[in-house]
Amino acid sequence: MGHYSLFSLLKNALTGNRHWTPAWRFPEPKARYDTVIVGGGGHGLSTAYYLAKEHGITNVAVVEKGYLGSGNVGRNTTIIRSNYLMPANTHFYEHSLKLWEGLEQDINYNAMVSQRGVLNLCHSDGQRDAYARRGNAMRLAGVDAELLDREQVRAMVPGLNMDNARFPIKGGLLQRRGGTVRHDAVAWGYARAADRRGVDLLQNTEVIGIRVEGGRVRGVETTRGFIAANRVGLACAGNTSRVAAMAGLRLPIESHVLQAFVSEGVKPMIDTVVTFGAGHFYVSQSDKGGLVFGGDIDGYNSYAQRGGMPIVRHVMEEALQLFPAMSRLRYLRQWGGIMDMSMDGSPIIDRTPIDGLFLNGGWCYGGFKATPASGWCFAHTIATGEPHRLNAGFRLDRFGTGRLVDEKGAGAQPNLH
Ligand SMILES: Cc1cc2nc3c(=O)[nH]c(=O)nc-3n(C[C@H](O)[C@H](O)[C@H](O)COP(=O)(O)OP(=O)(O)OC[C@H]3O[C@@H](n4cnc5c(N)ncnc54)[C@H](O)[C@@H]3O)c2cc1C
């Protein structure tokens, strides 16, 4: 498999593009691996990559029931940031942002990492105080943050409805290093990089059982037969609770639908990521010109990758509150993904009570930006048997001990996070 470079681009362009090789292999499953990762989304693929790169563990299979990237990694609204208040989150997501910053060189893949900034709007004096506090906490942790006043916001995003809205805009918290990344390229890039280090990517292979004997994991039953492994890592996002139940585990996770929307392409009108502070709405503009946006989860448990009309209406209302000009656009595409909503809104990266079985889940609707750090920390946890200090706050037992990581202070309900 060739190295992508300007030289390979020119060579292939001059020879009719007939010599590109497949980005990864399509191997037959082996009878045994050192480690099996269940789920070929962003987190499963990055875990496999960092297992090979950071820990030299290359006898690894990623078992994916559909095709690589068919889950949330290819369905999200592509926002990355590390603008968190709570220390467990701040340091973890900042590590992720730093990995994003060097990712394309590391995996030799153009993932279109675009640090165009993430601007959280505030609509009341109290909210501005809360943003100042969060911004100060970020700066104390070495993360960039700027508090903008109304005029700075107006100058930065001219299309905003500053004055005549139900919730007038009072300012905003800006993280310039935040931005967007092309979502499915992340899956493809990690897949190719993991494959190059010897990881087997087993697509169209569903895990239908987890074999546990004497309190120890022995491997996974799949639609292509049993695969033995001493270590199994679950990275199944919206299906996490169902797959964990195969090993007899009941998790503090509920599955909900989140929808995304894309408009027709227009000339550049929003060159950053903007989020609404009086509701739940976020928008950016893709390189093709479409406005990419979303809002709240649908609010009922579901495993369907589609959503209902009430949220479509709700999200459109929020869009028009902020950007009245969006009423002139046609909306071309809409889809849903299954969110693994944890009860405190923060993820789990940990061992489980079953020896050799590891868990990565509870990403809610913020797991895309975590993809590099999640894989990096999960690989560390699987390789060493212990969480890294960066994921030490994301233990499974926190729901029993009460050491919750509730960023919003919202309480134990998925639709509040
Ligand atoms: C509409 C939408 C917008 C979002 N916007 C953002 C955003 O802007 N920023 C952000 O940070 N996050 C966002 N998210 C959240 C983010 O996409 C997810 O948290 C993250 O992608 C989850 O991790 P993953 O990539 O590994 O998941 P997935 O890609 O869903 O990977 C899990 C994989 O496990 C596989 N699987 C499940 N069960 C089995 C089985 N039994 N056997 C084998 N394989 C199995 C699935 O097929 C799937 O491919 C959004 C999500 C959605 C749906």
mmCIF file of N, CA, C and O in Angstrom, residues 73-113:
data_model
loop_
_atom_site.group_PDB
_atom_site.id
_atom_site.type_symbol
_atom_site.label_atom_id
_atom_site.label_comp_id
_atom_site.label_asym_id
_atom_site.label_seq_id
_atom_site.Cartn_x
_atom_site.Cartn_y
_atom_site.Cartn_z
ATOM 1 N N VAL A 73 -19.712 7.799 13.343
ATOM 2 C CA VAL A 73 -18.519 8.525 12.890
ATOM 3 C C VAL A 73 -18.775 9.157 11.522
ATOM 4 O O VAL A 73 -18.220 10.209 11.205
ATOM 5 N N GLY A 74 -19.647 8.547 10.726
ATOM 6 C CA GLY A 74 -19.972 9.116 9.415
ATOM 7 C C GLY A 74 -21.288 9.871 9.412
ATOM 8 O O GLY A 74 -21.803 10.207 8.349
ATOM 9 N N ARG A 75 -21.854 10.135 10.591
ATOM 10 C CA ARG A 75 -23.183 10.759 10.657
ATOM 11 C C ARG A 75 -23.202 12.037 11.473
ATOM 12 O O ARG A 75 -24.264 12.625 11.664
ATOM 13 N N ASN A 76 -22.072 12.439 12.005
ATOM 14 C CA ASN A 76 -22.114 13.565 12.950
ATOM 15 C C ASN A 76 -21.926 14.906 12.246
ATOM 16 O O ASN A 76 -21.665 14.969 11.049
ATOM 17 N N THR A 77 -22.029 15.979 13.018
ATOM 18 C CA THR A 77 -21.920 17.325 12.444
ATOM 19 C C THR A 77 -20.486 17.867 12.537
ATOM 20 O O THR A 77 -20.278 19.075 12.440
ATOM 21 N N THR A 78 -19.528 17.007 12.799
ATOM 22 C CA THR A 78 -18.082 17.204 12.556
ATOM 23 C C THR A 78 -17.372 18.225 13.463
ATOM 24 O O THR A 78 -16.277 18.656 13.154
ATOM 25 N N ILE A 79 -17.998 18.593 14.576
ATOM 26 C CA ILE A 79 -17.409 19.657 15.404
ATOM 27 C C ILE A 79 -16.377 19.080 16.384
ATOM 28 O O ILE A 79 -16.644 18.076 17.049
ATOM 29 N N ILE A 80 -15.236 19.755 16.464
ATOM 30 C CA ILE A 80 -14.223 19.390 17.464
ATOM 31 C C ILE A 80 -13.920 20.604 18.330
ATOM 32 O O ILE A 80 -13.979 21.747 17.868
ATOM 33 N N ARG A 81 -13.614 20.372 19.593
ATOM 34 C CA ARG A 81 -13.369 21.470 20.549
ATOM 35 C C ARG A 81 -12.867 20.861 21.848
ATOM 36 O O ARG A 81 -12.972 19.645 22.041
ATOM 37 N N SER A 82 -12.360 21.719 22.754
ATOM 38 C CA SER A 82 -11.998 21.230 24.088
ATOM 39 C C SER A 82 -12.393 22.278 25.116
ATOM 40 O O SER A 82 -11.667 22.531 26.069
ATOM 41 N N ASN A 83 -13.563 22.905 24.929
ATOM 42 C CA ASN A 83 -13.985 24.030 25.792
ATOM 43 C C ASN A 83 -14.839 23.545 26.966
ATOM 44 O O ASN A 83 -16.002 23.922 27.090
ATOM 45 N N TYR A 84 -14.236 22.737 27.822
ATOM 46 C CA TYR A 84 -14.950 22.147 28.957
ATOM 47 C C TYR A 84 -14.533 22.806 30.266
ATOM 48 O O TYR A 84 -13.441 23.358 30.387
ATOM 49 N N LEU A 85 -15.403 22.679 31.270
ATOM 50 C CA LEU A 85 -15.153 23.264 32.587
ATOM 51 C C LEU A 85 -14.520 22.259 33.550
ATOM 52 O O LEU A 85 -13.599 22.592 34.293
ATOM 53 N N MET A 86 -15.023 21.040 33.555
ATOM 54 C CA MET A 86 -14.587 20.099 34.587
ATOM 55 C C MET A 86 -13.223 19.504 34.238
ATOM 56 O O MET A 86 -12.983 19.124 33.083
ATOM 57 N N PRO A 87 -12.328 19.417 35.225
ATOM 58 C CA PRO A 87 -10.943 19.002 34.923
ATOM 59 C C PRO A 87 -10.855 17.669 34.164
ATOM 60 O O PRO A 87 -10.054 17.548 33.232
ATOM 61 N N ALA A 88 -11.679 16.697 34.535
ATOM 62 C CA ALA A 88 -11.587 15.397 33.854
ATOM 63 C C ALA A 88 -11.837 15.573 32.361
ATOM 64 O O ALA A 88 -11.156 14.964 31.518
ATOM 65 N N ASN A 89 -12.804 16.426 32.025
ATOM 66 C CA ASN A 89 -13.124 16.666 30.614
ATOM 67 C C ASN A 89 -12.082 17.550 29.941
ATOM 68 O O ASN A 89 -11.636 17.267 28.831
ATOM 69 N N THR A 90 -11.692 18.649 30.620
ATOM 70 C CA THR A 90 -10.783 19.622 29.994
ATOM 71 C C THR A 90 -9.506 18.942 29.498
ATOM 72 O O THR A 90 -9.104 19.105 28.347
ATOM 73 N N HIS A 91 -8.866 18.176 30.383
ATOM 74 C CA HIS A 91 -7.565 17.599 30.020
ATOM 75 C C HIS A 91 -7.713 16.512 28.960
ATOM 76 O O HIS A 91 -6.899 16.416 28.036
ATOM 77 N N PHE A 92 -8.782 15.720 29.066
ATOM 78 C CA PHE A 92 -9.006 14.655 28.081
ATOM 79 C C PHE A 92 -9.264 15.258 26.691
ATOM 80 O O PHE A 92 -8.638 14.874 25.702
ATOM 81 N N TYR A 93 -10.198 16.230 26.623
ATOM 82 C CA TYR A 93 -10.552 16.780 25.302
ATOM 83 C C TYR A 93 -9.430 17.643 24.734
ATOM 84 O O TYR A 93 -9.285 17.758 23.516
ATOM 85 N N GLU A 94 -8.624 18.246 25.606
ATOM 86 C CA GLU A 94 -7.473 19.016 25.104
ATOM 87 C C GLU A 94 -6.429 18.062 24.506
ATOM 88 O O GLU A 94 -5.823 18.361 23.472
ATOM 89 N N HIS A 95 -6.262 16.912 25.146
ATOM 90 C CA HIS A 95 -5.356 15.914 24.563
ATOM 91 C C HIS A 95 -5.866 15.512 23.172
ATOM 92 O O HIS A 95 -5.086 15.374 22.228
ATOM 93 N N SER A 96 -7.186 15.378 23.074
ATOM 94 C CA SER A 96 -7.773 15.010 21.779
ATOM 95 C C SER A 96 -7.504 16.090 20.733
ATOM 96 O O SER A 96 -7.098 15.790 19.607
ATOM 97 N N LEU A 97 -7.708 17.352 21.132
ATOM 98 C CA LEU A 97 -7.494 18.446 20.175
ATOM 99 C C LEU A 97 -6.032 18.481 19.725
ATOM 100 O O LEU A 97 -5.734 18.705 18.548
ATOM 101 N N LYS A 98 -5.124 18.201 20.646
ATOM 102 C CA LYS A 98 -3.697 18.194 20.253
ATOM 103 C C LYS A 98 -3.431 17.046 19.272
ATOM 104 O O LYS A 98 -2.654 17.197 18.326
ATOM 105 N N LEU A 99 -4.083 15.896 19.504
ATOM 106 C CA LEU A 99 -3.896 14.792 18.555
ATOM 107 C C LEU A 99 -4.504 15.143 17.190
ATOM 108 O O LEU A 99 -3.931 14.828 16.146
ATOM 109 N N TRP A 100 -5.674 15.822 17.199
ATOM 110 C CA TRP A 100 -6.259 16.258 15.913
ATOM 111 C C TRP A 100 -5.264 17.132 15.167
ATOM 112 O O TRP A 100 -5.129 17.043 13.945
ATOM 113 N N GLU A 101 -4.561 17.998 15.908
ATOM 114 C CA GLU A 101 -3.674 18.977 15.256
ATOM 115 C C GLU A 101 -2.530 18.303 14.501
ATOM 116 O O GLU A 101 -2.025 18.852 13.535
ATOM 117 N N GLY A 102 -2.134 17.104 14.909
ATOM 118 C CA GLY A 102 -1.055 16.424 14.188
ATOM 119 C C GLY A 102 -1.533 15.175 13.460
ATOM 120 O O GLY A 102 -0.720 14.394 12.939
ATOM 121 N N LEU A 103 -2.845 14.988 13.415
ATOM 122 C CA LEU A 103 -3.379 13.699 12.947
ATOM 123 C C LEU A 103 -3.048 13.382 11.488
ATOM 124 O O LEU A 103 -2.650 12.265 11.153
ATOM 125 N N GLU A 104 -3.218 14.388 10.624
ATOM 126 C CA GLU A 104 -3.101 14.080 9.194
ATOM 127 C C GLU A 104 -1.691 13.618 8.830
ATOM 128 O O GLU A 104 -1.516 12.724 8.015
ATOM 129 N N GLN A 105 -0.678 14.229 9.474
ATOM 130 C CA GLN A 105 0.696 13.791 9.239
ATOM 131 C C GLN A 105 0.905 12.410 9.849
ATOM 132 O O GLN A 105 1.552 11.544 9.266
ATOM 133 N N ASP A 106 0.314 12.201 11.039
ATOM 134 C CA ASP A 106 0.512 10.943 11.747
ATOM 135 C C ASP A 106 -0.045 9.756 10.948
ATOM 136 O O ASP A 106 0.609 8.729 10.798
ATOM 137 N N ILE A 107 -1.282 9.914 10.426
ATOM 138 C CA ILE A 107 -1.892 8.768 9.740
ATOM 139 C C ILE A 107 -1.774 8.859 8.221
ATOM 140 O O ILE A 107 -2.299 8.011 7.507
ATOM 141 N N ASN A 108 -1.088 9.894 7.739
ATOM 142 C CA ASN A 108 -0.892 10.074 6.295
ATOM 143 C C ASN A 108 -2.230 10.067 5.546
ATOM 144 O O ASN A 108 -2.456 9.332 4.604
ATOM 145 N N TYR A 109 -3.152 10.921 6.023
ATOM 146 C CA TYR A 109 -4.471 10.966 5.397
ATOM 147 C C TYR A 109 -5.044 12.367 5.557
ATOM 148 O O TYR A 109 -4.953 12.953 6.641
ATOM 149 N N ASN A 110 -5.645 12.891 4.496
ATOM 150 C CA ASN A 110 -6.247 14.224 4.562
ATOM 151 C C ASN A 110 -7.639 14.127 5.193
ATOM 152 O O ASN A 110 -8.600 13.756 4.532
ATOM 153 N N ALA A 111 -7.719 14.469 6.477
ATOM 154 C CA ALA A 111 -9.016 14.408 7.173
ATOM 155 C C ALA A 111 -9.674 15.793 7.207
ATOM 156 O O ALA A 111 -10.690 15.977 7.860
ATOM 157 N N MET A 112 -9.092 16.759 6.498
ATOM 158 C CA MET A 112 -9.651 18.109 6.396
ATOM 159 C C MET A 112 -9.886 18.734 7.775
ATOM 160 O O MET A 112 -10.964 19.272 8.047
ATOM 161 N N VAL A 113 -8.864 18.618 8.627
ATOM 162 C CA VAL A 113 -8.947 19.256 9.951
ATOM 163 C C VAL A 113 -8.936 20.771 9.724
ATOM 164 O O VAL A 113 -8.015 21.304 9.112
#
